[in-house]
Coordinates of C-alpha atoms and ligand atoms in Angstrom, one line a residue:
X187 CA -34.0 5.0 -23.5
X188 CA -30.2 6.0 -22.1
X189 CA -29.0 4.8 -19.2
X190 CA -29.1 8.1 -16.9
X191 CA -29.1 9.1 -13.5
X192 CA -31.6 12.6 -13.0
X193 CA -30.3 14.5 -10.1
X194 CA -32.5 17.8 -8.8
X195 CA -30.3 19.9 -6.6
X196 CA -33.0 21.2 -3.9
X197 CA -30.4 24.6 -4.0
X198 CA -30.9 25.9 -7.2
X199 CA -34.2 23.6 -8.4
X200 CA -32.1 22.2 -11.5
X201 CA -31.9 19.2 -12.4
X202 CA -29.4 17.5 -14.5
X203 CA -28.9 14.1 -16.5
X204 CA -25.5 12.3 -16.0
X205 CA -25.0 9.4 -18.4
X206 CA -24.3 5.9 -16.7
X207 CA -21.3 3.9 -18.4
X208 CA -20.9 0.3 -17.1
X209 CA -22.7 0.7 -13.7
X210 CA -20.7 4.2 -12.8
X211 CA -21.4 8.0 -13.4
X212 CA -18.3 10.1 -13.9
X213 CA -17.2 12.0 -10.7
X214 CA -16.5 14.6 -13.2
X215 CA -20.1 14.9 -14.3
X216 CA -20.6 16.0 -11.1
X217 CA -18.5 19.1 -11.4
X218 CA -21.3 21.2 -13.5
X219 CA -23.6 21.0 -10.0
X220 CA -22.4 23.6 -8.3
X221 CA -24.9 27.2 -6.7
X222 CA -23.0 30.0 -8.0
X223 CA -20.2 31.2 -11.2
X224 CA -17.7 30.4 -8.1
X225 CA -18.8 27.3 -6.5
X226 CA -16.4 24.4 -7.6
X227 CA -19.0 22.2 -8.3
X228 CA -20.0 18.8 -6.5
X229 CA -17.6 16.3 -5.3
X230 CA -18.0 12.8 -3.9
X231 CA -16.7 12.6 -0.5
X232 CA -15.4 8.5 -0.5
X233 CA -12.4 8.4 2.6
X234 CA -11.1 4.9 1.5
X235 CA -12.3 5.0 -1.7
X236 CA -15.0 2.1 -0.5
X237 CA -17.2 3.3 -3.8
X238 CA -15.0 4.6 -6.5
X239 CA -13.7 3.1 -9.5
X240 CA -10.6 4.5 -10.1
X241 CA -9.9 2.9 -13.6
X242 CA -11.3 0.4 -16.1
X243 CA -9.4 -3.0 -16.2
X244 CA -9.5 -6.4 -17.9
X245 CA -7.1 -8.0 -15.7
X246 CA -9.5 -9.8 -12.7
X247 CA -13.0 -10.1 -12.0
X248 CA -14.0 -10.4 -8.6
X249 CA -17.7 -10.8 -7.3
X250 CA -17.6 -10.2 -3.6
X251 CA -21.2 -12.0 -3.0
X252 CA -20.5 -14.8 -4.8
X253 CA -17.0 -15.4 -4.2
X254 CA -15.7 -15.5 -7.6
X255 CA -12.4 -14.6 -8.4
X256 CA -11.1 -14.5 -12.4
X257 CA -8.0 -13.6 -14.0
X258 CA -8.4 -12.3 -17.7
X259 CA -11.7 -14.5 -17.5
X260 CA -10.2 -17.8 -16.2
X261 CA -11.4 -19.0 -12.8
X262 CA -8.9 -19.3 -10.3
X263 CA -10.0 -22.9 -9.8
X264 CA -9.0 -23.8 -12.9
X265 CA -5.5 -21.8 -12.8
X266 CA -4.8 -23.9 -9.8
X267 CA -5.4 -26.7 -10.7
X268 CA -3.9 -27.3 -14.4
X269 CA -1.5 -23.6 -14.4
X270 CA 1.9 -23.1 -13.5
X271 CA 2.6 -19.7 -11.8
X272 CA 4.9 -18.4 -14.9
X273 CA 2.2 -19.5 -17.0
X274 CA -0.2 -16.8 -15.0
X275 CA 2.1 -14.3 -14.3
X276 CA 2.0 -14.2 -18.5
X277 CA -1.8 -14.5 -18.4
X278 CA -2.5 -11.9 -16.2
X279 CA 0.4 -9.6 -18.0
X280 CA -0.5 -10.3 -21.8
X281 CA -4.4 -11.1 -21.7
X282 CA -4.1 -14.4 -22.9
X283 CA -3.1 -18.1 -22.1
X284 CA 0.9 -18.5 -24.2
X285 CA 1.0 -21.6 -26.7
X286 CA 3.2 -23.9 -25.6
X287 CA 6.0 -22.1 -28.0
X288 CA 5.6 -19.3 -26.1
X289 CA 5.5 -20.4 -22.5
X290 CA 8.8 -21.7 -23.1
X291 CA 10.3 -18.1 -24.7
X292 CA 8.8 -16.7 -21.4
X293 CA 9.8 -19.3 -19.3
X294 CA 13.4 -18.6 -20.8
X295 CA 13.1 -15.0 -20.8
X296 CA 12.1 -15.0 -17.3
X297 CA 15.4 -17.2 -16.1
X298 CA 17.6 -14.9 -18.3
X299 CA 17.3 -12.6 -15.2
X300 CA 17.4 -14.1 -12.0
X301 CA 20.3 -13.4 -11.4
X302 CA 21.1 -10.2 -9.3
X303 CA 24.1 -7.5 -9.7
X304 CA 26.7 -8.0 -7.3
X305 CA 26.0 -4.7 -5.9
X306 CA 23.4 -5.5 -4.2
X307 CA 24.8 -8.4 -1.8
X308 CA 26.6 -5.0 -0.5
X309 CA 23.8 -3.4 0.4
X310 CA 22.2 -6.1 1.8
X311 CA 25.0 -6.3 3.8
X312 CA 24.6 -2.8 5.3
X313 CA 21.1 -4.0 6.7
X314 CA 21.0 -5.4 10.5
X315 CA 21.1 -9.2 11.2
X316 CA 17.7 -9.5 12.9
X317 CA 16.0 -6.7 9.7
X318 CA 12.7 -7.7 9.0
X319 CA 13.2 -9.1 5.3
X320 CA 10.5 -7.6 3.9
X321 CA 12.3 -4.3 4.3
X322 CA 15.2 -5.2 3.2
X323 CA 12.5 -6.6 0.2
X324 CA 11.5 -3.3 -0.8
X325 CA 14.4 -1.1 0.2
X326 CA 16.5 -3.4 -2.6
X327 CA 13.9 -3.2 -4.7
X328 CA 14.0 0.6 -4.7
X329 CA 17.6 0.2 -4.9
X330 CA 17.0 -1.7 -8.3
X331 CA 15.9 1.4 -9.8
X332 CA 19.5 2.9 -9.5
X333 CA 21.3 -0.6 -11.4
X334 CA 18.7 -0.1 -14.2
X335 CA 18.1 3.9 -15.3
X336 CA 17.2 2.7 -18.9
X337 CA 13.6 2.1 -16.5
X338 CA 13.0 5.6 -16.4
X339 CA 12.0 5.2 -20.0
X340 CA 8.5 4.0 -19.2
X341 CA 6.4 5.3 -22.3
X342 CA 8.6 3.0 -24.5
X343 CA 7.1 -0.8 -24.8
X344 CA 9.9 -2.8 -24.8
X345 CA 11.9 -1.1 -22.0
X346 CA 8.6 -1.4 -20.0
X347 CA 8.6 -5.4 -20.8
X348 CA 12.7 -5.9 -20.1
X349 CA 12.0 -4.4 -16.2
X350 CA 9.0 -6.8 -16.1
X351 CA 11.4 -9.6 -17.2
X352 CA 13.7 -8.4 -14.6
X353 CA 11.4 -7.9 -11.9
X354 CA 9.4 -11.2 -12.0
X355 CA 12.8 -12.7 -12.3
X356 CA 14.5 -10.9 -9.4
X357 CA 12.0 -10.6 -7.0
X358 CA 13.0 -14.6 -5.9
X359 CA 16.2 -14.2 -5.9
X360 CA 15.6 -10.8 -3.8
X361 CA 13.1 -12.6 -1.5
X362 CA 15.6 -15.1 -1.1
X363 CA 18.7 -13.0 0.0
X364 CA 16.4 -11.0 2.4
X365 CA 15.6 -14.1 4.1
X366 CA 19.7 -15.5 4.0
X367 CA 20.9 -12.5 5.0
X368 CA 18.8 -12.9 8.3
X369 CA 19.5 -16.0 9.4
X370 CA 22.9 -15.5 8.8
X371 CA 23.8 -18.0 5.5
X372 CA 25.8 -17.5 2.5
X373 CA 23.7 -16.2 -0.7
X374 CA 22.6 -18.9 -2.7
X375 CA 23.3 -18.3 -6.8
X376 CA 19.8 -19.3 -8.9
X377 CA 19.8 -22.5 -10.5
X378 CA 18.5 -22.1 -13.9
X379 CA 17.7 -25.6 -14.5
X380 CA 14.9 -25.5 -12.2
X381 CA 11.7 -24.4 -11.8
X382 CA 10.6 -21.0 -10.9
X383 CA 9.7 -22.1 -7.3
X384 CA 11.9 -24.7 -7.4
X385 CA 14.8 -22.5 -8.4
X386 CA 13.3 -20.0 -5.0
X387 CA 13.3 -23.0 -2.8
X388 CA 17.0 -23.7 -3.8
X389 CA 18.4 -20.3 -2.9
X390 CA 15.7 -20.5 0.3
X391 CA 17.7 -24.1 1.4
X392 CA 20.7 -24.9 0.0
X393 CA 23.3 -26.0 1.8
X394 CA 26.1 -27.5 0.9
X395 CA 24.9 -30.4 -1.7
X396 CA 26.2 -29.7 -5.0
X397 CA 22.7 -29.7 -6.5
X398 CA 19.8 -28.7 -5.0
X399 CA 16.4 -30.9 -5.4
X400 CA 12.9 -29.5 -4.5
X401 CA 10.0 -31.6 -3.1
X402 CA 8.4 -32.1 -6.1
X403 CA 5.2 -31.5 -3.6
X404 CA 6.3 -28.5 -2.1
X405 CA 7.3 -27.2 -5.4
X406 CA 3.7 -27.7 -6.7
X407 CA 2.2 -26.7 -3.4
X408 CA 4.2 -23.3 -3.5
X409 CA 3.4 -22.9 -7.2
X410 CA -0.5 -22.7 -7.0
X411 CA -0.2 -20.6 -3.4
X412 CA 1.8 -17.8 -5.7
X413 CA -0.8 -18.2 -8.6
X414 CA -3.8 -17.4 -5.7
X415 CA -1.7 -14.6 -5.2
X416 CA -0.7 -13.1 -8.3
X417 CA -3.2 -10.4 -9.0
X418 CA -6.3 -9.4 -6.6
X419 CA -7.6 -6.2 -8.6
X420 CA -7.6 -2.5 -6.9
X421 CA -6.8 -3.2 -3.4
X422 CA -4.5 -0.8 -1.3
X423 CA -0.9 -1.9 -2.8
X424 CA -1.8 -2.6 -6.2
X425 CA -3.5 1.4 -5.6
X426 CA -0.1 2.8 -4.0
X427 CA 1.4 0.8 -7.3
X428 CA -0.6 3.0 -9.9
X429 CA -0.6 5.7 -7.7
X430 CA 2.8 6.2 -7.6
X431 CA 3.1 4.6 -11.7
X432 CA 1.1 8.0 -12.6
X433 CA 3.2 10.8 -11.8
X434 CA 5.8 8.2 -14.4
X435 CA 7.9 7.5 -11.4
X436 CA 10.3 3.9 -12.8
X437 CA 9.2 0.4 -12.6
X438 CA 11.3 -0.6 -9.5
X439 CA 10.4 2.7 -7.3
X440 CA 6.9 2.3 -7.6
X441 CA 6.8 -1.7 -6.8
X442 CA 9.2 -0.7 -3.4
X443 CA 6.0 1.7 -2.7
X444 CA 3.6 -1.2 -3.7
X445 CA 5.5 -3.8 -1.3
X446 CA 5.4 -1.3 1.6
X447 CA 1.4 -0.8 1.4
X448 CA 1.6 -4.8 1.2
X449 CA 3.6 -4.6 4.4
X450 CA 0.5 -3.8 7.1
X451 CA -0.9 -5.7 9.0
X452 CA -4.2 -4.8 7.5
X453 CA -3.2 -6.0 3.8
X454 CA -0.2 -8.5 3.1
X455 CA 1.1 -8.8 6.1
X456 CA -2.1 -10.3 7.8
X457 CA -0.4 -14.1 7.3
X458 CA 2.0 -13.3 9.7
X459 CA -0.5 -11.6 12.3
X460 CA -3.3 -14.8 11.6
X461 CA -0.1 -17.0 12.8
X462 CA 1.2 -14.4 16.1
X463 CA -2.7 -14.4 17.0
X464 CA -3.1 -18.7 16.4
X465 CA 0.1 -19.0 19.1
X466 CA -1.0 -15.8 21.2
X467 CA -4.5 -17.9 21.8
X468 CA -2.6 -21.2 22.7
X469 CA -4.6 -23.9 22.3
X470 CA -8.3 -25.3 21.4
X471 CA -9.6 -24.6 24.7
X472 CA -8.7 -21.2 24.4
X473 CA -10.4 -20.0 21.3
X474 CA -14.0 -19.0 22.8
X475 CA -12.2 -16.7 25.5
X476 CA -10.2 -14.7 22.1
X477 CA -13.7 -15.0 20.4
X478 CA -15.5 -13.0 23.1
X479 CA -12.6 -11.2 23.6
X480 CA -12.8 -9.9 20.0
X481 CA -16.3 -9.6 19.7
X482 CA -15.7 -7.3 23.0
X483 CA -14.1 -4.7 20.0
X484 CA -10.2 -5.8 21.8
X485 CA -8.6 -6.7 18.2
X486 CA -9.5 -8.4 15.2
X487 CA -9.7 -12.2 13.9
X488 CA -6.9 -11.6 11.9
X489 CA -7.5 -13.5 8.6
X490 CA -11.6 -12.8 8.8
X491 CA -13.4 -10.3 6.7
X492 CA -12.5 -8.9 3.2
X493 CA -13.0 -5.4 1.8
X494 CA -14.5 -6.7 -1.7
X495 CA -15.7 -10.9 -0.3
X496 CA -18.8 -10.9 1.4
X497 CA -18.9 -14.3 1.2
X498 CA -15.5 -17.1 1.0
X499 CA -12.3 -16.1 -0.4
X500 CA -12.3 -18.2 -3.2
X501 CA -8.2 -18.9 -2.5
X502 CA -8.8 -19.4 1.0
X503 CA -10.8 -22.9 -0.2
X504 CA -8.0 -24.0 -2.2
X505 CA -5.0 -22.9 0.5
X506 CA -7.4 -25.2 2.7
X507 CA -6.9 -28.0 0.1
X508 CA -3.4 -26.9 -0.3
X509 CA -2.7 -26.9 3.2
X510 CA -3.0 -30.9 3.4
X511 CA -0.9 -32.1 0.1
X512 CA 1.6 -29.6 2.0
X513 CA 1.2 -31.4 5.5
X514 CA 1.5 -34.8 4.0
X515 CA 5.5 -34.3 3.4
X516 CA 6.3 -32.0 6.5
X517 CA 3.9 -32.8 9.1
X518 CA 0.8 -31.4 10.3
X519 CA 1.2 -27.9 11.8
X520 CA 0.2 -27.9 14.9
X521 CA -1.6 -24.7 15.3
X522 CA -4.1 -25.4 12.4
X523 CA -6.8 -27.2 15.3
X524 CA -6.3 -23.7 16.8
X525 CA -7.5 -22.4 13.0
X526 CA -9.9 -25.0 12.7
X527 CA -11.9 -23.7 15.7
X528 CA -11.6 -20.4 14.9
X529 CA -13.4 -20.9 12.3
X530 CA -15.8 -23.4 13.3
X531 CA -17.1 -21.2 15.9
X532 CA -16.7 -18.0 14.2
X533 CA -18.4 -19.6 11.1
X534 CA -21.9 -20.1 13.3
X535 CA -21.3 -16.5 15.5
X536 CA -23.4 -13.7 14.9
X537 CA -21.5 -11.4 15.1
X538 CA -19.1 -12.9 12.0
X539 CA -22.0 -14.1 10.2
X540 CA -23.8 -10.5 10.5
X541 CA -21.2 -8.5 9.1
X542 CA -20.4 -11.1 6.5
X543 CA -16.9 -11.7 7.7
X544 CA -15.4 -15.1 6.2
X545 CA -11.4 -16.6 6.3
X546 CA -9.5 -14.5 3.8
X547 CA -6.6 -15.9 1.4
X548 CA -4.3 -15.5 4.8
X549 CA -5.7 -17.2 6.9
X550 CA -4.4 -20.3 6.3
X551 CA -1.6 -19.5 4.0
X552 CA 0.8 -19.0 7.0
X553 CA 0.3 -22.4 8.7
X554 CA 2.0 -23.9 4.7
X555 CA 4.2 -21.6 4.9
X556 CA 5.5 -21.7 8.8
X557 CA 4.7 -26.2 7.7
X558 CA 7.4 -25.2 5.0
X559 CA 10.3 -24.3 7.4
X560 CA 9.4 -20.2 6.4
X561 CA 10.4 -18.0 9.3
X562 CA 6.6 -15.6 10.2
X563 CA 8.0 -12.4 8.9
X564 CA 9.4 -14.4 5.2
X565 CA 5.0 -14.3 4.5
X566 CA 4.6 -10.6 3.1
X567 CA 7.8 -11.5 1.1
X568 CA 6.0 -14.5 -0.2
X569 CA 2.8 -12.4 -1.1
X570 CA 5.0 -9.6 -2.9
X571 CA 6.6 -12.1 -5.3
X572 CA 3.6 -13.9 -7.0
X573 CA 1.7 -9.8 -6.6
X574 CA 4.6 -8.4 -8.7
X575 CA 2.7 -10.3 -11.6
X576 CA -0.4 -8.3 -10.7
X577 CA 1.0 -5.2 -9.7
X578 CA 3.1 -4.8 -13.6
X579 CA 0.5 -5.8 -15.2
X580 CA -2.3 -3.5 -13.4
X581 CA 0.9 -0.8 -14.0
X582 CA 1.3 -1.5 -17.6
X583 CA -2.5 -1.1 -18.2
X584 CA -2.1 2.5 -16.6
X585 CA 0.5 3.5 -18.8
X586 CA -1.4 2.7 -21.7
X587 CA -5.2 4.2 -20.5
X588 CA -6.1 7.0 -22.0
X589 CA -8.2 8.2 -19.4
X590 CA -5.2 8.5 -16.9
X591 CA -3.3 10.9 -15.2
X592 CA -1.5 11.5 -12.2
X593 CA -3.4 10.6 -9.3
X594 CA -4.1 13.3 -7.2
X595 CA -7.6 13.0 -5.4
X596 CA -9.7 16.3 -3.6
X597 CA -10.4 16.8 -0.2
X598 CA -12.8 18.6 1.8
X599 CA -11.2 21.4 3.8
X600 CA -12.7 21.4 7.1
X601 CA -9.6 23.7 9.0
X602 CA -9.4 26.9 10.2
X603 CA -10.3 29.8 8.0
X604 CA -8.1 32.6 7.0
X605 CA -6.5 34.4 10.0
X606 CA -3.6 36.6 10.3
X607 CA -0.3 35.5 11.6
X608 CA 0.6 36.1 15.4
X609 CA 3.7 37.0 16.8
X610 CA 5.4 34.5 19.3
X611 CA 5.4 36.6 21.7
X612 CA 1.6 37.1 21.5
X613 CA 0.4 33.6 21.3
Ligands
ACO204 N1 -12.3 -9.4 13.3 C1 -13.7 -9.0 13.5 N2 -14.2 -7.6 13.8 C2 -14.0 -7.5 12.5 C3 -12.9 -8.1 11.7 C4 -11.9 -9.1 12.2 N3 -11.1 -9.6 11.6 N4 -12.9 -7.6 9.9 C5 -13.7 -6.8 10.1 N5 -14.5 -6.4 11.7 C6 -15.6 -5.9 11.8 C7 -15.3 -4.3 12.0 O1 -15.2 -4.0 13.3 C8 -16.6 -4.1 11.3 O2 -17.7 -3.6 12.9 P1 -18.8 -2.3 13.3 O3 -19.8 -2.8 11.8 O4 -19.5 -3.3 14.0 O5 -18.0 -1.2 13.2 C9 -17.1 -4.4 10.7 O6 -16.9 -5.6 10.7 C10 -17.3 -3.9 9.4 O7 -15.4 -3.3 9.5 P2 -14.4 -2.4 8.3 O8 -12.9 -2.5 9.1 O9 -15.7 -1.4 8.4 O10 -14.1 -3.5 7.0 P3 -12.9 -3.2 5.3 O11 -13.5 -3.8 4.8 O12 -12.7 -1.6 6.2 O13 -11.8 -3.9 6.5 C11 -10.3 -5.7 6.8 C12 -11.4 -4.6 5.8 C13 -9.3 -4.2 6.5 C14 -9.7 -6.8 5.7 C15 -10.7 -6.1 7.8 O14 -11.7 -6.9 7.5 C16 -10.1 -6.7 8.6 O15 -8.8 -6.0 10.0 N6 -9.3 -7.8 9.1 C17 -8.6 -8.4 9.8 C18 -7.2 -8.2 8.2 C19 -6.5 -9.2 7.3 O16 -7.3 -10.4 7.5 N7 -6.2 -8.9 6.3 C20 -6.1 -9.5 5.0 C21 -7.3 -9.0 4.3 S1 -7.1 -10.1 3.1 C22 -5.5 -9.4 1.7 O17 -4.9 -7.6 2.1 C23 -4.9 -10.1 1.3

């Protein structure tokens, strides 16, 4: 028997058979359910899209209950152990791991595009000295659309590929410039002899030395963090990327919007919020008091909970291991003990256990970033760099998908019924 869902409409007595495909019914199939010819047809009401699939995707698989994350079928644990960020970005974008020569070519192509147009420096100079680097980042990414008007040719595969390479190569340069601007240091040009993350560290931290040599442990740790953040299927910022891209805007404009979505404290701003929370708690002794406050509804335990993961976020586990490597070089972040105590208590507390609230990717990443010398407001920018690969892969997939149209949800109108305008003096 075919997979179908039978719906009986008690208003009319009619029954409807809706096909179930890949665990979903088509919302448009509900439209046929009407009480009269002028009835618009049944809709689903799903604020925040908690149970609505907006696309079919081949990129990232998550099983939130089992704590599984895979890019193109490869478990995140294996990629974090064996791959590099650029190789993972290639996998996410093109569907397969590259051969050795394809990886060389891809690395070369990305390296060619790391420079920013000199006008970008002037644009950045216009920002206040204390401007949040994420604000600078997202504005600058948007501004790139004016430098590359050819990016409007979104239907042309060659043009899309070029913009993808440009964006992946240039976001670390923008991020580094935003950082250097915020601390008043001169911008550092890319060093194309270095790896993707090694060059990023160079652009961030190089001083007067002729050649910057990244610490290999920190370089690898950052690469692992980039792998873990590269994609996460239809989250808030990716949905923004797809939503904006669906109007056929160029990818720089769409990516600026995705970065804006990532900026919020409930999404990519959470790792920054975690560190502020840990600082505010101040000591291990004050952890029980803080947990009590959260349980009483006063604030949230930042870095805990996830819309999809209802068990330990697999990325958080890898990040915890990476933290030990980093602390071996930088020394232990003193806030780590507070984080460990928060996790210990929360994992035993019925409030968190019953709501399936576990540490997410952001709970430990901020501790690593801080130990590596990044200021708090750089954290969301560090998230945006690798996620650029995921945003672009999802954008490209959307543009190839014949099922997609301009994104346009419906609403249930609950406002005033039609009424006549009342002259001002009579109100
Ligand atoms: N601390 C305390 N309570 C929480 C938390 C938290 N971090 N997260 C959820 N809850 C509680 C809610 O109060 C709610 O309780 P109730 O049922 O008694 O009202 C219940 O758990 C369900 O919470 P929702 O808000 O419905 O869960 P949702 O799936 O909408 O939210 C989110 C997910 C936004 C991530 C949430 O868990 C949160 O705010 N976490 C803290 C911020 C954070 O770490 N964000 C990063 C997410 S990962 C990422 O974006 C990369």
